[in-house]
Short mmCIF file of C-alpha atoms and ligand atoms in Angstrom, two decimals:
data_model
loop_
_atom_site.label_atom_id
_atom_site.label_comp_id
_atom_site.label_asym_id
_atom_site.label_seq_id
_atom_site.Cartn_x
_atom_site.Cartn_y
_atom_site.Cartn_z
CA MET C 3 -45.41 -10.71 28.45
CA LEU C 4 -46.50 -6.94 27.27
CA SER C 5 -45.18 -6.05 24.08
CA ASN C 6 -44.95 -2.80 22.56
CA THR C 7 -48.49 -2.66 21.52
CA GLY C 8 -49.47 -2.53 24.89
CA ILE C 9 -47.75 0.78 25.19
CA ALA C 10 -49.55 1.97 22.25
CA GLN C 11 -53.08 0.90 23.56
CA GLN C 12 -52.62 1.18 27.19
CA CYS C 13 -53.70 4.30 29.09
CA VAL C 14 -51.06 5.21 30.71
CA VAL C 15 -51.08 7.97 33.41
CA SER C 16 -47.80 9.54 32.94
CA LEU C 17 -46.36 10.86 36.38
CA LEU C 18 -43.63 12.92 37.21
CA LEU C 19 -41.82 10.97 39.57
CA LEU C 20 -40.58 13.11 42.91
CA PHE C 21 -37.25 12.14 43.47
CA SER C 22 -36.26 13.85 46.57
CA LEU C 23 -36.88 10.80 48.74
CA TYR C 24 -33.19 9.77 49.40
CA ASP C 25 -29.96 10.50 48.75
CA GLY C 26 -27.43 7.83 47.55
CA ALA C 27 -24.53 9.92 46.99
CA ASN C 28 -23.95 11.38 50.72
CA GLY C 29 -23.13 7.73 51.73
CA GLN C 30 -27.06 6.35 52.85
CA GLY C 31 -26.62 4.05 50.34
CA PHE C 32 -26.25 0.79 49.53
CA LYS C 33 -22.59 -0.04 49.48
CA VAL C 34 -20.48 -2.98 47.84
CA ASP C 35 -17.00 -2.98 46.22
CA LEU C 36 -17.48 -4.09 42.65
CA ASN C 37 -13.63 -4.91 42.99
CA SER C 38 -13.55 -7.90 45.81
CA PRO C 39 -15.57 -11.18 44.80
CA LYS C 40 -16.25 -11.08 48.78
CA SER C 41 -18.23 -7.53 48.86
CA ILE C 42 -19.96 -8.81 45.49
CA VAL C 43 -21.18 -11.89 46.96
CA GLU C 44 -22.12 -10.09 50.03
CA ALA C 45 -23.95 -7.29 48.47
CA SER C 46 -26.04 -9.79 46.18
CA LYS C 47 -26.89 -12.16 49.37
CA VAL C 48 -28.64 -8.80 50.43
CA LEU C 49 -30.39 -7.83 47.33
CA ALA C 50 -31.53 -11.74 46.58
CA LYS C 51 -33.16 -11.43 50.23
CA LYS C 52 -35.06 -8.52 49.51
CA LEU C 53 -36.33 -9.62 46.02
CA ILE C 54 -37.38 -13.11 47.78
CA SER C 55 -39.50 -11.06 49.87
CA TYR C 56 -41.78 -10.00 47.28
CA TYR C 57 -42.61 -13.42 46.65
CA LYS C 58 -45.52 -14.81 48.37
CA GLY C 59 -46.19 -18.13 46.39
CA ASP C 60 -45.18 -20.61 49.09
CA GLN C 61 -47.13 -18.96 51.74
CA PRO C 62 -50.72 -20.53 52.43
CA GLY C 63 -53.40 -19.49 50.27
CA GLU C 64 -51.16 -18.50 47.65
CA ILE C 65 -50.02 -19.81 44.52
CA LEU C 66 -46.62 -21.83 44.05
CA GLY C 67 -44.16 -20.52 41.80
CA ILE C 68 -45.77 -17.10 40.87
CA LEU C 69 -45.33 -13.60 41.78
CA PRO C 70 -48.71 -11.68 43.20
CA GLY C 71 -50.79 -11.35 40.28
CA PRO C 72 -51.65 -11.36 37.52
CA PRO C 73 -53.33 -8.18 37.49
CA ASP C 74 -56.90 -8.76 36.71
CA SER C 75 -56.66 -11.23 39.73
CA GLY C 76 -56.44 -8.56 41.94
CA ARG C 77 -53.51 -10.30 43.68
CA GLY C 78 -50.73 -8.01 42.46
CA PRO C 79 -49.27 -6.40 39.55
CA TYR C 80 -47.56 -9.38 37.94
CA TYR C 81 -48.01 -11.33 34.97
CA TRP C 82 -47.28 -14.84 35.16
CA TRP C 83 -43.97 -14.87 32.98
CA GLN C 84 -42.10 -12.46 35.21
CA ALA C 85 -41.80 -15.14 37.76
CA GLY C 86 -40.00 -17.10 35.27
CA ALA C 87 -37.62 -14.13 34.96
CA MET C 88 -37.22 -14.14 38.54
CA TRP C 89 -36.35 -17.55 38.92
CA GLN C 90 -33.81 -17.42 35.96
CA THR C 91 -32.29 -14.76 38.03
CA TYR C 92 -32.06 -17.12 41.30
CA VAL C 93 -30.46 -19.89 39.01
CA ASP C 94 -27.94 -17.51 38.02
CA TYR C 95 -27.60 -15.96 41.58
CA TRP C 96 -26.72 -20.10 42.71
CA HIS C 97 -24.33 -19.80 39.66
CA TYR C 98 -22.52 -16.93 40.71
CA THR C 99 -22.40 -16.90 44.24
CA ARG C 100 -22.84 -20.71 45.39
CA ASP C 101 -25.48 -19.66 48.00
CA ASP C 102 -28.07 -22.18 47.86
CA THR C 103 -30.55 -20.54 49.98
CA TYR C 104 -33.07 -20.39 47.10
CA VAL C 105 -32.47 -23.57 45.64
CA LYS C 106 -35.39 -25.47 46.81
CA GLN C 107 -37.88 -22.53 46.39
CA THR C 108 -36.85 -22.16 42.43
CA THR C 109 -37.18 -26.02 42.26
CA ASP C 110 -40.23 -26.34 43.84
CA ALA C 111 -41.63 -23.16 41.70
CA ILE C 112 -40.28 -24.51 38.37
CA LEU C 113 -41.43 -27.88 38.41
CA PHE C 114 -44.72 -26.68 39.84
CA GLN C 115 -45.53 -24.20 36.92
CA ALA C 116 -43.98 -26.56 34.55
CA ASP C 117 -47.72 -28.32 34.85
CA PRO C 118 -47.11 -31.75 34.94
CA PRO C 119 -47.53 -34.19 33.31
CA LYS C 120 -47.38 -32.09 30.38
CA ASN C 121 -44.21 -30.38 31.53
CA ALA C 122 -43.87 -27.79 29.03
CA PHE C 123 -45.14 -24.62 30.97
CA MET C 124 -48.79 -24.35 29.63
CA PRO C 125 -51.06 -24.24 32.87
CA VAL C 126 -54.46 -23.35 32.09
CA ASN C 127 -54.58 -21.26 34.43
CA TRP C 128 -52.64 -18.15 32.41
CA THR C 129 -53.76 -19.30 29.07
CA SER C 130 -55.38 -15.99 28.57
CA SER C 131 -51.97 -14.13 28.72
CA LEU C 132 -49.81 -16.97 27.54
CA GLY C 133 -47.77 -15.75 24.88
CA ASN C 134 -45.01 -18.26 22.97
CA ASP C 135 -42.38 -15.74 25.06
CA ASP C 136 -44.24 -16.11 28.44
CA GLN C 137 -43.75 -19.82 28.24
CA ALA C 138 -40.16 -19.26 27.01
CA PHE C 139 -39.52 -17.44 29.70
CA TRP C 140 -39.74 -20.55 32.00
CA GLY C 141 -38.40 -22.66 29.54
CA MET C 142 -35.26 -20.66 29.72
CA ALA C 143 -35.21 -20.80 33.44
CA ALA C 144 -35.09 -24.79 33.10
CA MET C 145 -32.63 -24.58 30.23
CA LEU C 146 -29.81 -22.22 32.10
CA ALA C 147 -30.62 -24.73 35.33
CA ALA C 148 -29.06 -27.43 32.80
CA GLU C 149 -26.26 -25.14 31.75
CA VAL C 150 -24.67 -24.10 34.76
CA LYS C 151 -25.24 -27.47 36.76
CA PHE C 152 -27.93 -26.28 38.85
CA PRO C 153 -28.98 -29.21 41.60
CA ASP C 154 -31.11 -31.45 39.67
CA PRO C 155 -34.99 -32.02 40.89
CA PRO C 156 -35.51 -35.30 42.47
CA ALA C 157 -35.29 -38.51 40.59
CA ASP C 158 -38.95 -38.85 39.82
CA LYS C 159 -39.22 -35.44 38.90
CA PRO C 160 -38.24 -34.45 34.98
CA GLY C 161 -34.59 -33.17 34.19
CA TRP C 162 -34.36 -29.64 33.55
CA LEU C 163 -33.07 -30.28 30.26
CA GLU C 164 -36.14 -32.25 29.68
CA LEU C 165 -38.28 -29.27 30.55
CA ALA C 166 -36.33 -27.14 27.80
CA MET C 167 -37.03 -29.43 25.32
CA ALA C 168 -40.73 -29.70 26.02
CA THR C 169 -41.23 -26.47 25.74
CA PHE C 170 -38.76 -26.11 22.69
CA ASN C 171 -40.82 -29.06 21.18
CA THR C 172 -44.20 -27.44 21.59
CA GLN C 173 -43.35 -24.26 20.03
CA ALA C 174 -41.52 -25.99 17.00
CA ALA C 175 -44.80 -28.05 16.73
CA PRO C 176 -46.65 -27.56 13.23
CA ASP C 177 -49.89 -26.20 15.14
CA ARG C 178 -47.91 -23.05 16.29
CA HIS C 179 -46.55 -22.25 12.58
CA ASP C 180 -48.32 -20.92 9.59
CA GLU C 181 -47.60 -19.13 6.21
CA LEU C 182 -48.30 -15.46 7.34
CA CYS C 183 -45.39 -13.34 6.76
CA ASN C 184 -43.39 -16.12 5.71
CA GLY C 185 -43.17 -18.01 8.69
CA GLY C 186 -42.59 -17.06 12.33
CA LEU C 187 -44.44 -17.54 15.76
CA HIS C 188 -47.44 -15.67 16.45
CA TRP C 189 -46.86 -13.88 19.90
CA GLN C 190 -49.92 -15.25 21.89
CA ILE C 191 -50.28 -19.12 21.59
CA SER C 192 -53.98 -19.32 21.31
CA GLN C 193 -55.97 -17.78 18.62
CA TYR C 194 -58.50 -16.10 20.63
CA ASN C 195 -55.76 -14.10 22.56
CA ILE C 196 -55.75 -10.48 22.11
CA GLY C 197 -52.65 -9.94 20.55
CA TYR C 198 -52.44 -13.28 18.45
CA ASP C 199 -52.28 -11.51 15.09
CA TYR C 200 -48.77 -9.83 16.22
CA LYS C 201 -45.52 -11.64 14.98
CA ASN C 202 -43.00 -10.25 17.40
CA THR C 203 -39.48 -10.19 18.14
CA ILE C 204 -39.83 -11.44 21.42
CA ALA C 205 -41.83 -14.71 20.65
CA ASN C 206 -39.29 -15.56 18.04
CA GLY C 207 -36.32 -14.25 19.81
CA CYS C 208 -37.04 -16.66 22.72
CA PHE C 209 -37.51 -19.46 20.59
CA PHE C 210 -34.10 -18.61 18.82
CA ASN C 211 -32.53 -18.44 22.15
CA LEU C 212 -33.87 -21.98 22.97
CA GLY C 213 -33.05 -23.53 19.85
CA ALA C 214 -29.45 -22.49 19.69
CA ARG C 215 -28.84 -23.41 23.87
CA LEU C 216 -30.54 -27.13 22.97
CA ALA C 217 -28.42 -26.78 19.75
CA ARG C 218 -25.33 -26.34 21.66
CA TYR C 219 -25.95 -28.23 25.00
CA THR C 220 -27.05 -31.76 23.28
CA GLY C 221 -25.08 -31.30 19.66
CA ASN C 222 -28.56 -32.29 18.00
CA GLN C 223 -28.89 -30.26 14.51
CA SER C 224 -32.49 -30.18 14.69
CA TYR C 225 -32.36 -27.60 17.21
CA ALA C 226 -29.77 -25.52 15.35
CA ASP C 227 -31.89 -25.69 12.00
CA TRP C 228 -34.56 -24.23 14.01
CA ALA C 229 -32.41 -21.57 15.87
CA GLU C 230 -31.16 -20.28 12.19
CA LYS C 231 -34.46 -20.59 10.25
CA THR C 232 -35.95 -18.44 13.00
CA TRP C 233 -33.14 -15.83 12.93
CA ASP C 234 -32.88 -15.61 9.30
CA TRP C 235 -37.02 -14.89 9.35
CA LEU C 236 -36.12 -11.83 12.00
CA ILE C 237 -33.69 -10.33 9.30
CA GLY C 238 -36.08 -11.25 6.53
CA VAL C 239 -39.19 -9.44 7.95
CA GLN C 240 -36.66 -6.63 9.00
CA TYR C 241 -37.20 -6.85 12.70
CA ILE C 242 -33.64 -6.78 12.89
CA ASP C 243 -32.33 -4.60 10.53
CA GLU C 244 -28.67 -3.55 8.80
CA ASP C 245 -27.48 -1.37 11.47
CA TRP C 246 -28.51 -3.71 14.08
CA ASN C 247 -31.64 -2.09 15.34
CA VAL C 248 -33.80 -4.57 16.91
CA TYR C 249 -37.57 -3.54 16.51
CA ASP C 250 -40.83 -5.00 18.23
CA GLY C 251 -42.77 -6.77 15.66
CA GLY C 252 -45.49 -6.74 13.14
CA TYR C 253 -49.01 -7.73 12.35
CA GLY C 254 -49.59 -10.96 10.34
CA GLN C 255 -53.05 -11.03 9.04
CA ARG C 256 -53.38 -7.23 9.20
CA ASP C 257 -50.22 -6.64 6.91
CA ASN C 258 -48.27 -9.38 6.47
CA CYS C 259 -45.57 -8.06 8.69
CA THR C 260 -44.56 -5.34 6.47
CA VAL C 261 -45.34 -2.69 8.85
CA VAL C 262 -42.62 -2.68 11.50
CA THR C 263 -43.35 -1.26 15.00
CA LYS C 264 -40.47 0.73 15.35
CA SER C 265 -39.86 0.69 19.28
CA GLN C 266 -36.50 -0.98 20.47
CA PHE C 267 -36.87 -2.54 23.87
CA SER C 268 -33.99 -4.21 25.58
CA ALA C 269 -35.27 -7.57 26.25
CA ASN C 270 -35.80 -8.39 22.85
CA VAL C 271 -32.02 -7.64 22.18
CA ALA C 272 -31.07 -9.38 25.21
CA VAL C 273 -32.31 -12.60 24.11
CA LEU C 274 -31.25 -12.18 20.72
CA ILE C 275 -27.56 -11.38 21.34
CA HIS C 276 -27.45 -14.19 24.28
CA GLY C 277 -28.72 -16.80 21.22
CA ALA C 278 -26.12 -15.73 18.66
CA ALA C 279 -23.67 -15.91 21.22
CA MET C 280 -24.55 -19.58 21.78
CA MET C 281 -24.75 -20.32 18.05
CA TYR C 282 -21.46 -18.78 17.65
CA SER C 283 -20.15 -20.91 20.57
CA HIS C 284 -21.41 -23.77 19.31
CA THR C 285 -20.51 -23.26 15.09
CA LYS C 286 -17.68 -20.95 15.16
CA GLU C 287 -19.38 -19.56 12.54
CA GLU C 288 -18.60 -16.04 10.96
CA LYS C 289 -22.29 -15.46 10.39
CA TRP C 290 -23.01 -15.65 14.23
CA LYS C 291 -19.72 -13.60 15.05
CA LYS C 292 -20.77 -11.12 13.06
CA ALA C 293 -24.66 -11.12 14.76
CA VAL C 294 -22.86 -10.98 18.11
CA ASP C 295 -20.38 -8.26 17.00
CA GLY C 296 -22.88 -6.25 15.28
CA LEU C 297 -25.80 -6.21 18.10
CA LEU C 298 -23.13 -5.79 20.88
CA ASP C 299 -21.93 -2.44 19.41
CA ARG C 300 -25.57 -1.00 18.66
CA CYS C 301 -26.69 -2.36 22.07
CA ILE C 302 -24.06 -0.56 24.13
CA GLU C 303 -24.81 2.43 21.72
CA PHE C 304 -28.57 2.60 22.18
CA PHE C 305 -28.93 1.14 25.63
CA PHE C 306 -25.93 2.49 27.58
CA PRO C 307 -25.23 5.99 26.33
CA LYS C 308 -23.37 7.16 29.15
CA GLY C 309 -22.08 3.83 30.16
CA ILE C 310 -25.27 3.30 32.43
CA MET C 311 -28.59 1.20 30.97
CA ILE C 312 -31.83 3.12 30.30
CA GLU C 313 -34.87 1.29 29.07
CA ARG C 314 -35.28 3.59 26.04
CA PRO C 315 -38.16 3.63 24.44
CA CYS C 316 -40.04 4.23 28.02
CA GLU C 317 -37.74 5.70 30.32
CA LEU C 318 -37.36 9.07 29.12
CA GLU C 319 -35.84 12.19 30.17
CA ASP C 320 -38.65 13.72 31.98
CA GLU C 321 -41.19 11.05 31.84
CA MET C 322 -41.56 7.37 33.25
CA LYS C 323 -43.60 5.07 30.61
CA CYS C 324 -42.44 1.94 31.57
CA ASN C 325 -44.63 -0.78 32.99
CA VAL C 326 -44.16 -3.47 35.50
CA ASP C 327 -42.76 -5.82 32.83
CA GLN C 328 -40.20 -3.19 31.53
CA HIS C 329 -39.19 -2.53 34.81
CA SER C 330 -37.40 -6.30 34.90
CA PHE C 331 -35.55 -5.72 31.44
CA LYS C 332 -32.11 -4.50 32.57
CA GLY C 333 -31.55 -7.68 34.57
CA TYR C 334 -31.97 -9.67 31.35
CA MET C 335 -29.91 -7.35 29.46
CA HIS C 336 -27.23 -7.72 32.53
CA ARG C 337 -27.07 -11.41 32.60
CA ALA C 338 -27.35 -11.92 28.92
CA LEU C 339 -24.29 -9.80 28.35
CA ALA C 340 -22.07 -11.44 30.97
CA THR C 341 -23.16 -15.02 29.57
CA VAL C 342 -21.96 -13.38 26.05
CA ALA C 343 -18.44 -12.60 27.56
CA GLN C 344 -18.02 -15.96 28.60
CA LEU C 345 -19.20 -17.76 25.30
CA ALA C 346 -17.43 -15.59 22.59
CA PRO C 347 -14.08 -14.35 24.97
CA HIS C 348 -13.34 -11.39 22.26
CA THR C 349 -16.38 -9.50 23.56
CA HIS C 350 -15.00 -9.73 27.24
CA ASP C 351 -13.38 -6.39 27.91
CA LYS C 352 -15.81 -4.21 25.76
CA ILE C 353 -19.00 -6.17 27.75
CA TYR C 354 -17.46 -5.87 31.26
CA LYS C 355 -16.20 -2.28 30.80
CA VAL C 356 -20.10 -1.26 30.17
CA LEU C 357 -21.59 -3.48 32.64
CA LYS C 358 -19.29 -2.32 35.40
CA THR C 359 -20.08 1.55 34.65
CA SER C 360 -23.85 0.37 34.79
CA THR C 361 -23.44 -1.46 37.69
CA GLU C 362 -21.83 1.38 39.59
CA ALA C 363 -24.97 3.43 38.92
CA ALA C 364 -27.45 0.67 39.48
CA VAL C 365 -25.80 0.16 43.17
CA LYS C 366 -26.24 3.96 43.79
CA SER C 367 -30.04 3.17 43.07
CA CYS C 368 -30.56 1.34 46.12
CA LEU C 369 -31.42 1.95 49.88
CA PRO C 370 -29.12 0.21 52.34
CA ASP C 371 -31.95 -2.71 52.55
CA GLY C 372 -31.36 -3.62 49.14
CA THR C 373 -34.66 -1.79 48.03
CA CYS C 374 -33.46 -0.62 44.61
CA GLY C 375 -35.14 1.84 42.13
CA PHE C 376 -35.56 1.80 38.30
CA ARG C 377 -33.89 5.28 37.17
CA TRP C 378 -30.08 3.92 37.24
CA THR C 379 -28.92 7.41 35.99
CA LEU C 380 -30.17 9.29 38.89
CA GLY C 381 -27.49 8.61 41.49
CA LYS C 382 -30.29 7.52 44.03
CA TYR C 383 -33.56 5.82 44.74
CA ASP C 384 -36.31 6.71 42.88
CA GLY C 385 -38.93 6.02 44.81
CA ASP C 386 -40.60 4.39 41.87
CA VAL C 387 -42.57 1.29 43.49
CA ASP C 388 -45.79 1.33 41.93
CA ARG C 389 -44.44 -0.39 39.08
CA GLY C 390 -42.62 -3.11 40.97
CA PRO C 391 -40.68 -3.57 42.94
CA ALA C 392 -39.66 -7.11 41.82
CA GLY C 393 -38.14 -6.13 38.32
CA GLN C 394 -36.31 -3.43 39.79
CA ALA C 395 -34.74 -5.87 42.35
CA MET C 396 -33.84 -8.26 39.65
CA SER C 397 -32.43 -5.94 37.74
CA ALA C 398 -29.97 -4.91 40.37
CA LEU C 399 -29.11 -8.20 41.73
CA ALA C 400 -28.35 -9.25 38.11
CA ALA C 401 -26.11 -6.17 37.46
CA VAL C 402 -24.32 -6.83 40.98
CA MET C 403 -23.71 -10.84 40.89
CA THR C 404 -22.58 -10.80 37.31
CA MET C 405 -19.83 -8.52 38.03
CA LEU C 406 -17.95 -11.89 39.26
CA ILE C 407 -17.49 -12.59 35.69
CA ASP C 408 -14.34 -10.56 35.94
CA VAL C 409 -13.18 -10.65 39.32
CA ASP C 410 -13.12 -14.42 39.46
CA PRO C 411 -13.49 -15.77 35.94
CA SER C 412 -11.95 -19.16 36.87
CA LYS C 413 -14.71 -20.00 39.22
CA ILE C 414 -17.82 -18.75 37.32
CA GLY C 415 -17.64 -21.16 34.33
CA ALA C 416 -19.29 -20.65 31.05
CA PRO C 417 -22.85 -22.58 30.18
CA VAL C 418 -21.82 -26.33 29.87
CA THR C 419 -22.79 -28.59 27.42
CA ALA C 420 -23.34 -32.43 27.43
CA ASP C 421 -19.87 -32.72 26.28
CA THR C 422 -18.54 -30.57 28.77
CA GLY C 423 -19.83 -31.82 32.05
CA GLY C 424 -23.76 -31.04 31.65
CA THR C 425 -25.57 -34.03 32.88
CA SER C 426 -29.28 -32.86 33.11
CA LYS C 427 -31.65 -35.51 32.14
CA GLY C 428 -33.53 -34.57 28.82
CA ASN C 429 -36.19 -36.49 26.74
CA PRO C 430 -36.74 -35.86 23.14
CA ASP C 431 -40.26 -36.50 23.16
CA ALA C 432 -40.91 -34.23 26.16
CA GLY C 433 -44.13 -31.98 25.79
CA SER C 434 -46.16 -34.32 23.82
CA LEU C 435 -49.13 -34.99 25.90
CA PRO C 436 -52.12 -33.22 25.29
CA GLY C 437 -52.19 -29.79 26.64
CA PRO C 438 -55.07 -26.55 26.79
CA PHE C 439 -54.70 -26.05 23.26
CA ASP C 440 -55.12 -29.24 21.83
CA PRO C 441 -58.30 -30.29 19.94
CA PRO C 442 -60.14 -33.57 21.43
CA PRO C 443 -58.79 -36.73 20.23
CA PRO C 444 -61.28 -38.03 17.64
CA LEU C 445 -63.79 -40.29 18.27
CA THR C 446 -63.99 -44.15 17.94
CA GLY C 447 -67.15 -46.36 17.63
CA LYS C 448 -67.44 -47.22 20.73
CA ASP C 449 -67.00 -43.71 22.35
CA ARG C 450 -69.97 -42.29 19.84
CA ALA C 451 -72.69 -43.32 22.34
CA GLY C 452 -71.36 -40.70 25.03
CA ALA C 453 -70.55 -38.39 22.33
CA GLY C 454 -73.35 -36.11 22.97
CA VAL C 455 -72.35 -35.68 26.58
CA ILE C 456 -68.74 -34.89 25.58
CA THR C 457 -70.01 -32.47 23.08
CA THR C 458 -72.13 -30.66 25.58
CA VAL C 459 -69.25 -30.77 28.18
CA ILE C 460 -66.66 -29.24 25.54
CA LEU C 461 -69.26 -26.58 24.48
CA GLY C 462 -70.03 -25.77 27.98
CA THR C 463 -66.06 -25.45 28.66
CA LEU C 464 -65.58 -23.50 25.40
CA ILE C 465 -68.34 -21.02 26.43
CA GLY C 466 -66.91 -20.85 30.00
CA ALA C 467 -63.39 -20.11 28.38
CA LEU C 468 -64.73 -17.60 26.36
CA VAL C 469 -66.12 -15.64 28.99
CA TRP C 470 -63.30 -16.18 31.23
CA MET C 471 -61.02 -14.56 28.41
CA GLY C 472 -63.61 -11.64 27.86
CA LEU C 473 -63.18 -10.33 31.55
CA ASP C 474 -59.44 -10.40 30.89
CA LEU C 475 -59.96 -7.40 27.86
CA TRP C 476 -60.11 -4.88 29.98
CA GLU C 477 -56.37 -4.99 30.74
CA GLY C 478 -56.11 -3.04 27.40
CA GLU C 479 -52.58 -4.15 27.21
CA LYS C 480 -52.25 -6.67 24.76
C1 NAG Q 4 -54.26 -22.40 39.14
O1 NAG Q 4 -54.90 -21.83 39.93
C2 NAG Q 4 -55.62 -22.67 41.30
C3 NAG Q 4 -56.62 -21.72 41.73
O2 NAG Q 4 -56.14 -20.52 42.24
C4 NAG Q 4 -54.75 -23.08 42.29
O3 NAG Q 4 -54.94 -23.49 42.99
C5 NAG Q 4 -53.40 -23.66 41.33
O4 NAG Q 4 -52.28 -23.94 42.26
C6 NAG Q 4 -53.05 -23.21 39.95
N1 NAG Q 4 -52.12 -23.92 39.31
C7 NAG Q 4 -50.77 -23.68 38.85
C8 NAG Q 4 -50.09 -24.07 38.07
O5 NAG Q 4 -50.59 -22.02 39.12
C1 NAG Q 5 -45.37 -11.87 2.80
O1 NAG Q 5 -44.39 -11.15 3.14
C2 NAG Q 5 -43.38 -12.35 3.08
C3 NAG Q 5 -41.96 -11.49 3.14
O2 NAG Q 5 -41.75 -11.54 4.26
C4 NAG Q 5 -43.14 -12.53 1.36
O3 NAG Q 5 -42.39 -13.55 0.66
C5 NAG Q 5 -44.76 -12.93 1.15
O4 NAG Q 5 -44.91 -12.98 -0.59
C6 NAG Q 5 -45.87 -11.89 1.22
N1 NAG Q 5 -47.35 -12.11 1.23
C7 NAG Q 5 -48.28 -11.34 0.72
C8 NAG Q 5 -49.34 -12.13 0.63
O5 NAG Q 5 -47.92 -10.46 0.23
C1 NAG Q 6 -33.15 -34.39 17.78
O1 NAG Q 6 -33.96 -33.54 18.35
C2 NAG Q 6 -34.95 -33.77 17.52
C3 NAG Q 6 -36.39 -32.67 17.85
O2 NAG Q 6 -36.58 -32.22 19.11
C4 NAG Q 6 -35.92 -34.89 17.79
O3 NAG Q 6 -36.82 -35.19 17.12
C5 NAG Q 6 -34.80 -36.08 17.53
O4 NAG Q 6 -35.18 -37.09 18.15
C6 NAG Q 6 -33.55 -35.67 18.22
N1 NAG Q 6 -32.48 -36.65 17.95
C7 NAG Q 6 -31.60 -36.97 18.80
C8 NAG Q 6 -30.52 -38.41 18.27
O5 NAG Q 6 -31.98 -37.12 20.09
#
């Protein structure tokens, strides 16, 4: 995923948008009655159908599971991770609406990009942009599938829980951790990637989120320990401050994480508050209740200033600076808060109130066919397709479908655990097979004869990889 460093370094051509295309206020817009479960489901169906039209991965010649991209391939604007977020949205879509139209596509996509046999969402194709957060967005799709009892994969395939565990295990492994800044994950997985030195909130927030959810689902204390350690680290380096502002990150080698990049993006808050609510639901500890309440109040104040969500650092009054990634962030916030309302019921009324006003605005950003805009405060479609439209579509769908938490609470259950009906197949050793970042195994005596050949092959591969990664530099977004 891109991070704030992206914005600083990116050559953004800022355009003043022309807003006069469509007028949602004169009855031409997208219609839904947010007080009617039936209407919400029907509207969600239209939005889900529109969103899937941006996915080409199951067509001939395309790559299964991903949205058109990545940018440097010339195939489209989306990085690999964003499809992981899209499948999360479809898992939740099934959970909220029970419409199974996309179950097979979702399952096929997640299982393919899990990249068997390692199954930890680290396909070698995407190495050059593979951050811990990118990997985790796919791992969180699998975790969500376990939590909402999404139909299991075929018996000969790994279970949803196993895929989430594989993701977590690779991130908890010693090779992802060092002493810089007293701990914390680097943003990128490969030290050869640009942005490796950045130790940021999203990478650590996603790891915290997965740990918290695995702890709650399995009851295994190792996950809870990792989650708490990661949370405490985020507080320690002051990426989360005493007023519950959530900042973007800092550099390790360069300044030991003491110079904090202060932009506040909603995706960081979404994974943190969702993870904190999981820890609260799991432990009932005051520490996590305080975290949920503190993050929630600050988040509503900051991201929903008039009851309508705005992506504050880049969605400015007179200028749109949000990139393709950031166009999808509102969806994560709406989905995360809806789940927080279920995990920490005392937050329900406060959350539902703000999600509703925000969703009413989101709906006004859509055209009758379900094409949606990014600027929900406009009261009409913004015509901003250049940096999407899949992110805008995910966000609007997330906003509309999660309205069902209030209208029909008995039907939309909170995420389950192994003790409350969850049956997904796990595997504590998942993710331990070799992957693209592992050194070659040590040579034994009888291997030595072939060692020269192997060295040549490895060297060739390394040089190839460096050239290939080098080609990626132009992005300037890392
Ligand atoms: C990797 O890229 C190749 C070539 O485009 C493609 O055939 C393959 O399906 C991709 N694998 C994954 C896991 O994306
Ligand atoms: C780096 O920062 C951590 C706190 O985040 C501190 O404990 C550690 O001593 C610092 N290391 C150096 C070399 O300054
Ligand atoms: C708990 O999780 C840890 C970390 O993944 C794993 O090593 C251990 O085997 C698990 N314990 C049980 C009882 O599953």
